[in-house]
XYZ file of C-alpha atoms in Angstrom:
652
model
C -33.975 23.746 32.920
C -30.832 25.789 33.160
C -31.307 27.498 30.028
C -31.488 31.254 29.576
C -35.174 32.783 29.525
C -35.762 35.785 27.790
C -39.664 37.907 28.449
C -42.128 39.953 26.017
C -44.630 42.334 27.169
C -48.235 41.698 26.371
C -51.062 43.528 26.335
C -51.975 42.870 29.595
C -48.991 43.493 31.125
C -48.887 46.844 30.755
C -50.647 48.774 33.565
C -52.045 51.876 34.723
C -49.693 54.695 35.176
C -47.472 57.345 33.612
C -45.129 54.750 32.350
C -47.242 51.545 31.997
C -44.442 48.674 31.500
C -42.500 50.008 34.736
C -43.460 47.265 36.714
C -43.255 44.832 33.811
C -39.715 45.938 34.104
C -38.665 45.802 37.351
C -39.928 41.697 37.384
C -38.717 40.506 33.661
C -36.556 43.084 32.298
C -36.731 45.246 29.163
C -39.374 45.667 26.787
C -37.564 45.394 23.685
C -33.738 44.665 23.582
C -31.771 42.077 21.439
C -29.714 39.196 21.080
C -27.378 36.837 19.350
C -27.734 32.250 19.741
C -26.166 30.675 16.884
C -25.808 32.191 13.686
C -29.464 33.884 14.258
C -30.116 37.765 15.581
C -33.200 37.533 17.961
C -35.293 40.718 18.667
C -37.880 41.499 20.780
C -40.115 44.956 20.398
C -42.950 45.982 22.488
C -46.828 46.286 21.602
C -48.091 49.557 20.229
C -50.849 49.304 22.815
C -52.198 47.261 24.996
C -54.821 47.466 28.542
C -52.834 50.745 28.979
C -51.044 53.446 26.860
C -47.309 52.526 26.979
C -44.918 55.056 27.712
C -42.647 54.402 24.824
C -44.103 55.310 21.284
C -44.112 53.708 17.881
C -41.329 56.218 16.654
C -39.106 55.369 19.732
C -39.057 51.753 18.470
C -38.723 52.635 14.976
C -35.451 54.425 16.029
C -34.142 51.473 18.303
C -34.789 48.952 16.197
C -33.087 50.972 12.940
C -29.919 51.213 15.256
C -30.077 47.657 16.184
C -30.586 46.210 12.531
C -27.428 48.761 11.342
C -25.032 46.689 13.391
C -26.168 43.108 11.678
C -24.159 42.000 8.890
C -26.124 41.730 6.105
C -27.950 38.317 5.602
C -27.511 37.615 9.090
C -31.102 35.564 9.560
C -33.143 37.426 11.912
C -36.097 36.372 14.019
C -38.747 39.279 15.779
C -40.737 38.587 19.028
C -43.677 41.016 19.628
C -47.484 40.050 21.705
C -48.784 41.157 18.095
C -49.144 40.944 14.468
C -49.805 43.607 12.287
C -49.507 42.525 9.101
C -51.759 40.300 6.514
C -49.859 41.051 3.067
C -46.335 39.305 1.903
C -44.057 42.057 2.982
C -43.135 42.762 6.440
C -42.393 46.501 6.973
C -42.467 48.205 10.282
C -44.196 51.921 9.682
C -43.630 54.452 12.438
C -45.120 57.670 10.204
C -44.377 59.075 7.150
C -40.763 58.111 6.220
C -39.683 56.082 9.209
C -40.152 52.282 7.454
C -38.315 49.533 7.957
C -38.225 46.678 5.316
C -37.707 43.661 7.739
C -37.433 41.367 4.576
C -34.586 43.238 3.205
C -32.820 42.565 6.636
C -33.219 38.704 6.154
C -36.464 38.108 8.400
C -36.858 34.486 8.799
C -40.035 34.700 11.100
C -42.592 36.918 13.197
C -43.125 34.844 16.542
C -46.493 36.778 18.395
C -49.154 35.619 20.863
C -52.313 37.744 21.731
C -54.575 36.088 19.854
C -54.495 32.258 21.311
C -54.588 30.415 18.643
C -52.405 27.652 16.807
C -51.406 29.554 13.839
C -48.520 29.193 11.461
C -48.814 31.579 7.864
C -45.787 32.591 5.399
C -45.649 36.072 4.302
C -43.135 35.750 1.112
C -39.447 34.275 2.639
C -40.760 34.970 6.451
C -43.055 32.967 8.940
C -45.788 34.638 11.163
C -46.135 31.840 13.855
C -48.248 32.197 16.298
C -49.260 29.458 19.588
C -51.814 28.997 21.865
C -51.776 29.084 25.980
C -49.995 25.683 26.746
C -51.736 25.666 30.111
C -55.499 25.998 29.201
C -57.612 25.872 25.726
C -57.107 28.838 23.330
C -59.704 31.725 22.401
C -60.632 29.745 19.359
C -60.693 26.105 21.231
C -57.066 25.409 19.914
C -55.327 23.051 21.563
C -53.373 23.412 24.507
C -50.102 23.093 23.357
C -46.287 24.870 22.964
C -44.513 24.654 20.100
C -41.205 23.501 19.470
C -38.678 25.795 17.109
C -35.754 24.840 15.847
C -33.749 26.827 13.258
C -30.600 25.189 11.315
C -26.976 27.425 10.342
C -29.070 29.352 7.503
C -32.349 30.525 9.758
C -34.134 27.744 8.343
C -37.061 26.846 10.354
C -38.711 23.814 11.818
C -41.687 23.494 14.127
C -43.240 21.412 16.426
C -46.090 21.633 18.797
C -46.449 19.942 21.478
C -49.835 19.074 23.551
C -49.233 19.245 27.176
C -50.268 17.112 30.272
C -50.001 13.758 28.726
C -47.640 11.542 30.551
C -46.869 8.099 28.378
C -50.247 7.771 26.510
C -50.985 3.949 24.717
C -54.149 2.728 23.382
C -54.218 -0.361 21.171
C -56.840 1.598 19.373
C -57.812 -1.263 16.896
C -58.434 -4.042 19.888
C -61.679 -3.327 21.866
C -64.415 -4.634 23.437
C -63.158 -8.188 22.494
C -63.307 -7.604 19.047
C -60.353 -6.570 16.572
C -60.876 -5.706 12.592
C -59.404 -7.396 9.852
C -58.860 -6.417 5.778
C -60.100 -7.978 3.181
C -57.171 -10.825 2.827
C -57.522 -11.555 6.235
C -54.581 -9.594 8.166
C -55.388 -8.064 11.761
C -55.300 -4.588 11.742
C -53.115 -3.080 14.245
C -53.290 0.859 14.991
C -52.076 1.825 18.624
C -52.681 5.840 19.642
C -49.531 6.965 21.462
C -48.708 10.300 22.838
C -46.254 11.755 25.744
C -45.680 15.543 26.384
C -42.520 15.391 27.322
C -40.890 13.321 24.663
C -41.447 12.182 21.307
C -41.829 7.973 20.374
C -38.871 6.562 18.939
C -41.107 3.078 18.142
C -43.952 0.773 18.608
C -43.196 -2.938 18.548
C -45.812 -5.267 19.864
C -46.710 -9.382 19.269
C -49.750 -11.827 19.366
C -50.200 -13.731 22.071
C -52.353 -17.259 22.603
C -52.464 -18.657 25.700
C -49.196 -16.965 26.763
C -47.574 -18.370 23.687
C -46.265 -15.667 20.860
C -47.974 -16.662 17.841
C -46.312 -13.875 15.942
C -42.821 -12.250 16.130
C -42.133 -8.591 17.715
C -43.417 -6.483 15.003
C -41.983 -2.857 14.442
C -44.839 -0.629 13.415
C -45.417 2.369 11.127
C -45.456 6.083 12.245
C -48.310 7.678 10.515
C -48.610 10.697 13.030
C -47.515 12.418 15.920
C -49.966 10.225 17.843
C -50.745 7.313 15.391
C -48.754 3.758 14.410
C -50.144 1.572 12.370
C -49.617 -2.540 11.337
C -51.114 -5.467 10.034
C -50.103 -9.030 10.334
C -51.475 -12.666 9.552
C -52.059 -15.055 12.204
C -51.618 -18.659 12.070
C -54.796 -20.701 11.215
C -54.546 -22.132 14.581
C -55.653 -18.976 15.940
C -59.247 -18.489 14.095
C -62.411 -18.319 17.005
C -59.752 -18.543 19.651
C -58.444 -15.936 22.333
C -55.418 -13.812 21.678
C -54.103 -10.891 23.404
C -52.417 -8.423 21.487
C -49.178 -6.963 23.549
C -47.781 -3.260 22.195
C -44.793 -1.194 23.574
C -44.227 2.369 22.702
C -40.533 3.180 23.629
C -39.504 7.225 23.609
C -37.096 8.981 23.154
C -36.244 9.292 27.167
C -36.091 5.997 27.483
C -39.449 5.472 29.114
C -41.299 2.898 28.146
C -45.276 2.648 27.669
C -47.277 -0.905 27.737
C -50.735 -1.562 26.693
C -52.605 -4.780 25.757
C -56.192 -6.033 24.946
C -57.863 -9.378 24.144
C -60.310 -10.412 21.311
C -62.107 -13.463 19.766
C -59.967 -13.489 16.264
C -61.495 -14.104 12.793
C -59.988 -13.767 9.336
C -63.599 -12.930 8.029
C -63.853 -9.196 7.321
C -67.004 -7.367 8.991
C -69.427 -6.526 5.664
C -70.335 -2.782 5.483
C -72.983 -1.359 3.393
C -73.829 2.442 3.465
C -76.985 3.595 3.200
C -78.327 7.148 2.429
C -75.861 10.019 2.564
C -74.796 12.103 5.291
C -73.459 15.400 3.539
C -72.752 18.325 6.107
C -72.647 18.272 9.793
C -75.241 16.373 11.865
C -76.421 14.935 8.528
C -77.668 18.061 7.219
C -77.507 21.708 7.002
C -79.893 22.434 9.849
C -77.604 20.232 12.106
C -80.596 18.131 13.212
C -78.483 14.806 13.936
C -80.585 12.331 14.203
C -80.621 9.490 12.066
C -83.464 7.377 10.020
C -81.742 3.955 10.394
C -81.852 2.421 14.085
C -78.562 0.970 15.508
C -78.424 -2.065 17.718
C -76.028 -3.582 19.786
C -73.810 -4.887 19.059
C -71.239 -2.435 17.532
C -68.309 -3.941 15.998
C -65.301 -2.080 14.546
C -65.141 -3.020 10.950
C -62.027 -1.131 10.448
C -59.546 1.697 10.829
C -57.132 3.481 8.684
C -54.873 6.638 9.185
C -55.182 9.797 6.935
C -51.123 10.352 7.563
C -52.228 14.114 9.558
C -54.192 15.145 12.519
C -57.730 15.623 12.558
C -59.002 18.925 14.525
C -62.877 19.373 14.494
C -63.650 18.093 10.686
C -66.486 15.708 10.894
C -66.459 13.402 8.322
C -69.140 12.900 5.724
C -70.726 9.666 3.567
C -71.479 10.176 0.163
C -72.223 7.588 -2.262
C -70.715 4.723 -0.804
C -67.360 6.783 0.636
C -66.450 8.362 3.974
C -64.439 11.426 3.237
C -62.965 13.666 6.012
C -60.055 16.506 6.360
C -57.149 17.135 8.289
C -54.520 19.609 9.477
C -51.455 20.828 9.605
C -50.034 22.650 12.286
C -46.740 23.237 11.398
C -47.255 24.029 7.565
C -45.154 20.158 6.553
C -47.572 20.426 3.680
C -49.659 17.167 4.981
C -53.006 19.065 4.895
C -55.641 17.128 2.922
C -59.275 15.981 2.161
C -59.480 12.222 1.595
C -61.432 9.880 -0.062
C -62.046 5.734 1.416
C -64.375 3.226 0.512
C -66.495 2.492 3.136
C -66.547 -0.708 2.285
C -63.281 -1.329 3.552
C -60.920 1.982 4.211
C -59.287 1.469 1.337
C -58.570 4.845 -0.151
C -60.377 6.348 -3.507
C -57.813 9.318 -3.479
C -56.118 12.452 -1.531
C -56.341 16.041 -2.356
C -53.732 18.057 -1.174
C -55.008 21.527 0.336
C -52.632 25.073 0.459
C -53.209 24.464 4.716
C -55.223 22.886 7.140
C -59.038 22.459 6.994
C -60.038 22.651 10.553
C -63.731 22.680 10.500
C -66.985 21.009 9.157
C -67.075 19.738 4.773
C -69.915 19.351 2.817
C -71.105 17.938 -0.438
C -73.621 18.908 -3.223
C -73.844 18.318 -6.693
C -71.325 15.444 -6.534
C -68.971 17.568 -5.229
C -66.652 17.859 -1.616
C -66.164 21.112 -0.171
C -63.437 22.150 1.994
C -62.026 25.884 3.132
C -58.500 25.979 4.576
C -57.514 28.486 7.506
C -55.825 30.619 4.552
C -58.934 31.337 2.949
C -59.206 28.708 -0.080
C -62.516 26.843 -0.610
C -62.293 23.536 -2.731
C -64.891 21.974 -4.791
C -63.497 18.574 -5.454
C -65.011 15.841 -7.522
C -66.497 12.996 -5.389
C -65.303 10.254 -7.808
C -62.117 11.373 -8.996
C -60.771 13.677 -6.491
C -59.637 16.274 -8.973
C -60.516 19.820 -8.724
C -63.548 21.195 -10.315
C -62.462 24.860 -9.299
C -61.604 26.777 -6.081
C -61.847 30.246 -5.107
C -59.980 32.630 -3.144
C -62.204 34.118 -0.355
C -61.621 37.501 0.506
C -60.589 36.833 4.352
C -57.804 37.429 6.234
C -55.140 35.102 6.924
C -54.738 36.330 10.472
C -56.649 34.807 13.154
C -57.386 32.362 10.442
C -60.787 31.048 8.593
C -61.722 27.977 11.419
C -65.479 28.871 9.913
C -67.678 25.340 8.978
C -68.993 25.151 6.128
C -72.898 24.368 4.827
C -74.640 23.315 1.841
C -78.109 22.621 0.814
C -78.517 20.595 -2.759
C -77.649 23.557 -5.354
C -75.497 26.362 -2.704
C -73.051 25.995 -0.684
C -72.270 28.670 2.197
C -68.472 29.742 2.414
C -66.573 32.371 4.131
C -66.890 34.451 6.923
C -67.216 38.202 8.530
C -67.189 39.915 4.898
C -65.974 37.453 2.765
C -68.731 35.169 3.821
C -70.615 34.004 0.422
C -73.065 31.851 -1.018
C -71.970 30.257 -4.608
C -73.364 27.950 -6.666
C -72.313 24.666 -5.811
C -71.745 23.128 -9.191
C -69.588 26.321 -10.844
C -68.452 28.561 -8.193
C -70.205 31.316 -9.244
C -71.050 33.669 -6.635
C -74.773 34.515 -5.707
C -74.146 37.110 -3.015
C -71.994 38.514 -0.403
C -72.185 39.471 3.084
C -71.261 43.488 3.328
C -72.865 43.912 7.120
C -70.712 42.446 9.176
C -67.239 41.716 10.204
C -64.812 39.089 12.460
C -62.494 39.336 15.658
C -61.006 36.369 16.830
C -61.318 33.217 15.069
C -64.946 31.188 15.103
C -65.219 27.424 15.716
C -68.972 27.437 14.400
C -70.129 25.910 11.500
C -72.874 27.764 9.336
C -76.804 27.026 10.132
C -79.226 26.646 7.687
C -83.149 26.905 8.449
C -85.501 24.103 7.648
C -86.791 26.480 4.759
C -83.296 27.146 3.709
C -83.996 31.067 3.851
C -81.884 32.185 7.279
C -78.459 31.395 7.754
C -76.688 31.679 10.844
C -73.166 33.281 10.884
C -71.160 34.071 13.925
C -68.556 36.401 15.188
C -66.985 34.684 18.357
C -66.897 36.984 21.234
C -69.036 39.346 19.301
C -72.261 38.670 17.783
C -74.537 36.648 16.079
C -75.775 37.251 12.936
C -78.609 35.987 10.527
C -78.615 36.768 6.843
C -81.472 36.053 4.222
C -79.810 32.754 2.672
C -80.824 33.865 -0.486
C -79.917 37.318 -1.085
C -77.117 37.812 1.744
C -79.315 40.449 3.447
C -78.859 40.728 7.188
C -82.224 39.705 8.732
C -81.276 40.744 13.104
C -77.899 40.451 14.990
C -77.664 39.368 18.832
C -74.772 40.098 21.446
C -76.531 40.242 24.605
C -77.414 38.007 27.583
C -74.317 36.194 26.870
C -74.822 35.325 23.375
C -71.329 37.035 22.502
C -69.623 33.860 23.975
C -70.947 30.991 21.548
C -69.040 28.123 20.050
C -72.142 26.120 18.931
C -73.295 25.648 16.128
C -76.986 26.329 16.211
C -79.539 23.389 15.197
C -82.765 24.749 13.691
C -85.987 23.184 13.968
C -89.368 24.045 12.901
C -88.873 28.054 13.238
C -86.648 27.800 16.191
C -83.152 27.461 16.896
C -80.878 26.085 19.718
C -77.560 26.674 20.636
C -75.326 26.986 24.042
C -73.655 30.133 25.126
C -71.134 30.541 28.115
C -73.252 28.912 30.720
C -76.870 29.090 29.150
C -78.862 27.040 26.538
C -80.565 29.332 24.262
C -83.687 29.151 21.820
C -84.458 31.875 19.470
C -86.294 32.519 16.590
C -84.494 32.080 13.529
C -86.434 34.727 11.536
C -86.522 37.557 14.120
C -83.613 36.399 16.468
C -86.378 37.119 19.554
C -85.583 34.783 22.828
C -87.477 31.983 23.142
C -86.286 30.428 26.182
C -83.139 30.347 28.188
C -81.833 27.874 30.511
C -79.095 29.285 32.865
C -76.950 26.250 33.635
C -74.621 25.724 36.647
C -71.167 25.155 34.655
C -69.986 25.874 31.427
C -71.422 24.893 27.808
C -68.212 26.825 26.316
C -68.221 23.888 23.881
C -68.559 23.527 19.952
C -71.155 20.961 20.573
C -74.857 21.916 18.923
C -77.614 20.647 21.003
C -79.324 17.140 19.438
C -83.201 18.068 19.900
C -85.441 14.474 20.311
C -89.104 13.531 21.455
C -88.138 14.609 25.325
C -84.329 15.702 25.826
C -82.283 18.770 24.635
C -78.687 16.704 25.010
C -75.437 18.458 24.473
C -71.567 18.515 25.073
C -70.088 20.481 27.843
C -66.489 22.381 28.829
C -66.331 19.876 31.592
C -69.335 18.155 32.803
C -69.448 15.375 29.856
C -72.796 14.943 28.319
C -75.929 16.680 29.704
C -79.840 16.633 28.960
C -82.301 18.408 29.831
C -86.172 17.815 30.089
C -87.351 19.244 26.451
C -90.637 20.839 27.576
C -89.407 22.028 31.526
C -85.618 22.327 30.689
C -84.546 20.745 33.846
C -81.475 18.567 34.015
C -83.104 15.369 33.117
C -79.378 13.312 33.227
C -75.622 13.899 33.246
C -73.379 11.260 31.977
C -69.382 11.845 32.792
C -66.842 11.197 30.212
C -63.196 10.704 31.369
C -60.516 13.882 31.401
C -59.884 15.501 28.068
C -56.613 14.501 27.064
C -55.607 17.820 25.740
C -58.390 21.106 26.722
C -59.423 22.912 23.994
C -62.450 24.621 25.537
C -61.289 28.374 26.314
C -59.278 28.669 29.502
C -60.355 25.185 30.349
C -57.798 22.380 32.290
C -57.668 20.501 35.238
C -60.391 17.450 35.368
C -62.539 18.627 32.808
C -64.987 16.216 30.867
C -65.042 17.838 27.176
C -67.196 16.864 24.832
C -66.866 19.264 22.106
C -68.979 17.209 19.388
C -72.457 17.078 18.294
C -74.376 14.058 19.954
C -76.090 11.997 16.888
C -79.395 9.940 17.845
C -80.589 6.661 15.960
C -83.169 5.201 18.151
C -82.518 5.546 21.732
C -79.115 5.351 21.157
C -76.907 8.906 21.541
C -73.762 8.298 20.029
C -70.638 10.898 21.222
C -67.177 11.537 20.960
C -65.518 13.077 23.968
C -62.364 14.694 24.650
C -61.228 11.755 26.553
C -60.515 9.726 23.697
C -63.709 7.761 23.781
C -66.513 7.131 21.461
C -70.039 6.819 23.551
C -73.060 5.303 23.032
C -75.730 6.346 25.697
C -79.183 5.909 26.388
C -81.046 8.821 25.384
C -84.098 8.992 28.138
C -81.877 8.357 31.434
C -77.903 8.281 30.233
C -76.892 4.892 30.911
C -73.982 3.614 29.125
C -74.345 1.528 26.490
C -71.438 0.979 24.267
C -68.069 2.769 24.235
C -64.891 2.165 22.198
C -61.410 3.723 23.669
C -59.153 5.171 20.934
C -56.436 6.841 23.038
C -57.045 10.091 20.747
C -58.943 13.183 21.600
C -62.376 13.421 19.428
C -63.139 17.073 18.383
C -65.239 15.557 15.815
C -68.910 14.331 15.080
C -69.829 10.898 13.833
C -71.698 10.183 10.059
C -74.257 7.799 10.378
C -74.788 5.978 7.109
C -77.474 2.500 6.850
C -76.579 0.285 9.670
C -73.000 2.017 9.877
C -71.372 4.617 11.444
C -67.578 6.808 11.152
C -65.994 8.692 13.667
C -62.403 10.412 13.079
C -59.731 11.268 16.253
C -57.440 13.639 16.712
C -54.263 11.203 15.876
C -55.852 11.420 11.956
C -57.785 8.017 12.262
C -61.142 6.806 10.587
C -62.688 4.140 12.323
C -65.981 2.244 10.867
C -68.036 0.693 12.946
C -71.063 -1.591 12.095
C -74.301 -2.081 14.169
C -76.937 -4.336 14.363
């Protein structure tokens, strides 16, 4: 690219020997030096450890870096490069020993760019950012995106982000216009929402026009950014057009000049597709054991009844139904302040309201006692009234905000289950007040899985990821048995529970255990990779499940033989740990109603398959990666994609 490229030294870079970063070195240059680009002083220091024992120490870098700060004029902005972090409170000061600190604040720190711990990660620490990204080239420790990140900093040091998901080359989906069918609102208008996405290069617009037999029946229409991924319209078409044909043409144009074209017919009617909910679905898979299957039966066919944008992305928060609304959660990866949990009929999409969170919720909300839960990555869990969308209280949980709190959530009718390592807690749901908290066990890196609850609602199942998994008595926060081995350490599922036992995947292996002892029921070694956040969906005769890259898989209940294996398409962006290439993700929970498995996969595709042999049945392209499980609700179910989409869709 003909720009200049400057190296850091991570912990696995430093090697065996009497001076461990020689080699590092001799490839890529120093291991901390600085330098001046604009009106911002860049430095990069070395880790205090790492594979190896360095040969520099922590008092040789205190003394380099005190020379190197004494020839910046004051408020000079300054930015700091190191493989680490080592700091959670609102001050950044560099400690070498007993009177060698350096207040990096007073010197006019604008941020703290690190690595190490693979994850998409942005936090303020009073005036200075702690930003952290992910591997671009593979999924991150805790399934973050593949992804860089874009920083830009102004005259003052004032910074701007952007990341950036990689391998996606000119992405467009009319995401609205499928399977012959298109949605429309209540006054009649098509809904328009096209999902598109290039690595490379950002979209400058979307324009697109109605077609009947090759005629335009509607103008080139400019549409709406509503997210990185996400454009939205809606137009009226002439009367001449009702139970007819159309074909609905869309451009994207970026910023390159490339050009991306996408189009789909549909029969077109100005009558609205009626919704009506049915009972509620209130935590993932429907409830707090994670169960997922459904009492109503879907038929084809499925129509689309409508979409609507929540203005952010959408990582891995399902979204829930309660009392005639769909509410879900997004994220915010590069702190804009568009974080929220939102309220929409689901009736229609319109929305009932939008509650602004501190950052972004990135894992499974509940409800109980006519309340929505959410926890941010910063630590904050929200009760927030279902009607109104004001706040009945919060609380501050006492987590770290470094790796981040990625933990789901669970909730039974009176508790809900917050938190995680020791700030993991059970309060009560209505008033916040705390009923106990976990003091056995702590966290590493951060943890994709959502709290388990047993049928009985006395174990609950916590995790640390690449550690351990833990049960605690669910009603006085007493740890019941812990489990590492036989590969256990490497779980993403969430565990569903049924009738004493418990299923989950691991690595390569589907487990059952006991949920009151934690003893091994059965294990099924499998020959590729489960590393997936999917929970197994337990019916009369299958175990089926999402995989790192073989799509959906089930196995024979009672022999645990691979009964089927149905392929979804190439994730769009990997998220699975150290997962690219052609890899079929499918990191949600599969949800039966009938026969009828319905999945989102990383592809961009919601599924409908057979459950006793795999065959297709239904499938609806969005042009969005789905992280997220879908809320089944009467004859009616919502799905959410990563471009910060709801989409209803109606059944037979």
């Amino acid at each position: 690219m003909e720009v200049p490229v400057y190296y850091c030294i991570g912990n696995h870079d430093l090697v065996k020997g009497k001076y461990g970063e020689e080699l590092f070195e001799s490839i890529y240059g120093p291991v901390y030096y600085s330098f001046d680009a604009g009106n911002t002083h860049y430095i990069v220091t070395p880790m205090w450890g790492g594979d190896y024992r360095p040969g520099y120490t922590k008092e040789d870098v205190y003394h380099w870096l005190k020379n190197d700060l004494a020839q910046i004029p004051e408020g000079k902005p300054i930015v700091v490069f190191n493989h680490d972090y080592w700091t959670s409170g609102d001050r950044h000061v560099f400690s070498a020993g007993k009177g060698m600190d350096i207040d990096l604040d007073a010197h006019n720190l604008k941020a703290w760019v690190y690595g190490h711990v693979h994850i998409n990660h942005i936090t303020r620490h009073g005036n200075a950012l702690a930003i952290c990204t992910s591997t671009l080239a593979r999924g991150g420790i805790d399934h973050a995106t593949s992804a860089f990140r874009k920083i830009g900093m102004d005259s003052k040091g004032n910074i701007s982000s952007e990341l950036r998901y990689t391998y996606i080359d000119k992405s467009i989906v009319i995401a609205s216009a499928q399977n012959e069918q298109a949605p429309v609102t209540k006054d009649g208008k098509l809904q328009v929402s096209v999902n598109t996405y290039s690595t490379v290069t950002q979209t400058a617009k979307v324009t697109y026009a109605v077609y009947m037999e090759d005629k335009a029946v509607t103008p080139q229409r400019s549409m709406t950014r509503q997210t990185d991924f996400n454009w939205t319209d809606a137009v009226k078409l002439p009367a001449e057009c009702e139970g007819r044909t159309v074909t609905l043409k869309a451009t994207a144009t970026f910023k390159n000049g490339e050009t991306a074209r996408a189009e789909s017919f549909f029969t077109y009617t100005s009558t609205p597709v009626e919704v009506k909910t049915g009972d509620n679905w209130t935590n993932l898979g429907g409830n707090p054991q994670h169960v997922a299957v459904t009492k109503d039966t879907l038929n084809l066919p499925i129509r689309l009844a409508w979409v609507k944008n929540m203005g952010s992305n959408v990582y891995m928060t399902s979204p829930i139904v309660v009392d005639g609304k769909v509410f879900a959660a997004t994220m915010d990866e590069n702190i804009q302040g568009k974080s929220s949990v939102t309220a929409m009929d689901a009736t229609d999409g319109s929305l009932c309201w939008k509650y602004s969170t501190r950052s972004s919720v990135k894992n499974t909300i509940v409800s109980a006692q006519g309340l929505i839960f959410a926890q941010d990555i910063w630590g904050y869990l929200y009760a927030i009234d279902a009607k109104s969308g004001k706040l009945a209280w919060e609380k501050k949980l006492d987590v770290a905000v470094v790796p981040g709190l990625e933990d789901g959530l669970a909730a039974n009718e009176t508790t809900v289950f917050a938190g995680a390592r020791k700030g993991l807690v059970a309060l009560d749901a209505r008033t916040g007040r705390e009923i106990w908290k976990n003091s056995s066990w702590s966290q590493r890196e951060g943890t994709t899985c959502t709290l388990s609850l047993s049928p009985d609602e006395d174990v609950l199942i916590g995790s640390v990821q690449w550690g351990t998994m833990y049960a605690n008595d669910a009603r006085t926060g007493k740890l019941l048995w812990a489990k590492s081995e036989d590969g256990i350490r490497f779980r993403s599922s969430s565990p569903s529970m049924h009738d004493g036992a418990m299923y989950f995947l691991s690595e390569s292996s589907l487990f059952v255990l006991s949920e009151k002892t934690g003893e091994i029921l059965a294990v099924k070694k499998l020959p590729f990779s489960v590393e997936a956040t999917s929970s197994p969906l337990v019916t009369r005769g299958e175990i089926i499940f999402g995989t790192a890259g073989e799509g959906i898989v089930a196995l024979d209940r009672k022999t645990l033989d691979i009964k089927w294996k149905y392929r979804t398409g190439k994730a769009m962006i990997y998220t699975s740990p150290y997962t690219n290439g052609e890899m079929a993700q499918v990191e949600s929970t599969p949800v039966l109603s009938g026969d009828m498995v319905i999945v989102g996969a990383s592809d961009g595709t919601f599924y409908a398959v057979n459950r006793k042999n795999g065959s297709l049945m239904w499938r609806h392209k969005t042009g969005s990666p789905i992280l997220t499980t879908v809320a089944v609700s009467g004859k009616t179910f919502f799905g959410t994609d990563f471009s910060g989409n709801i989409y209803c869709f109606k059944a037979e």
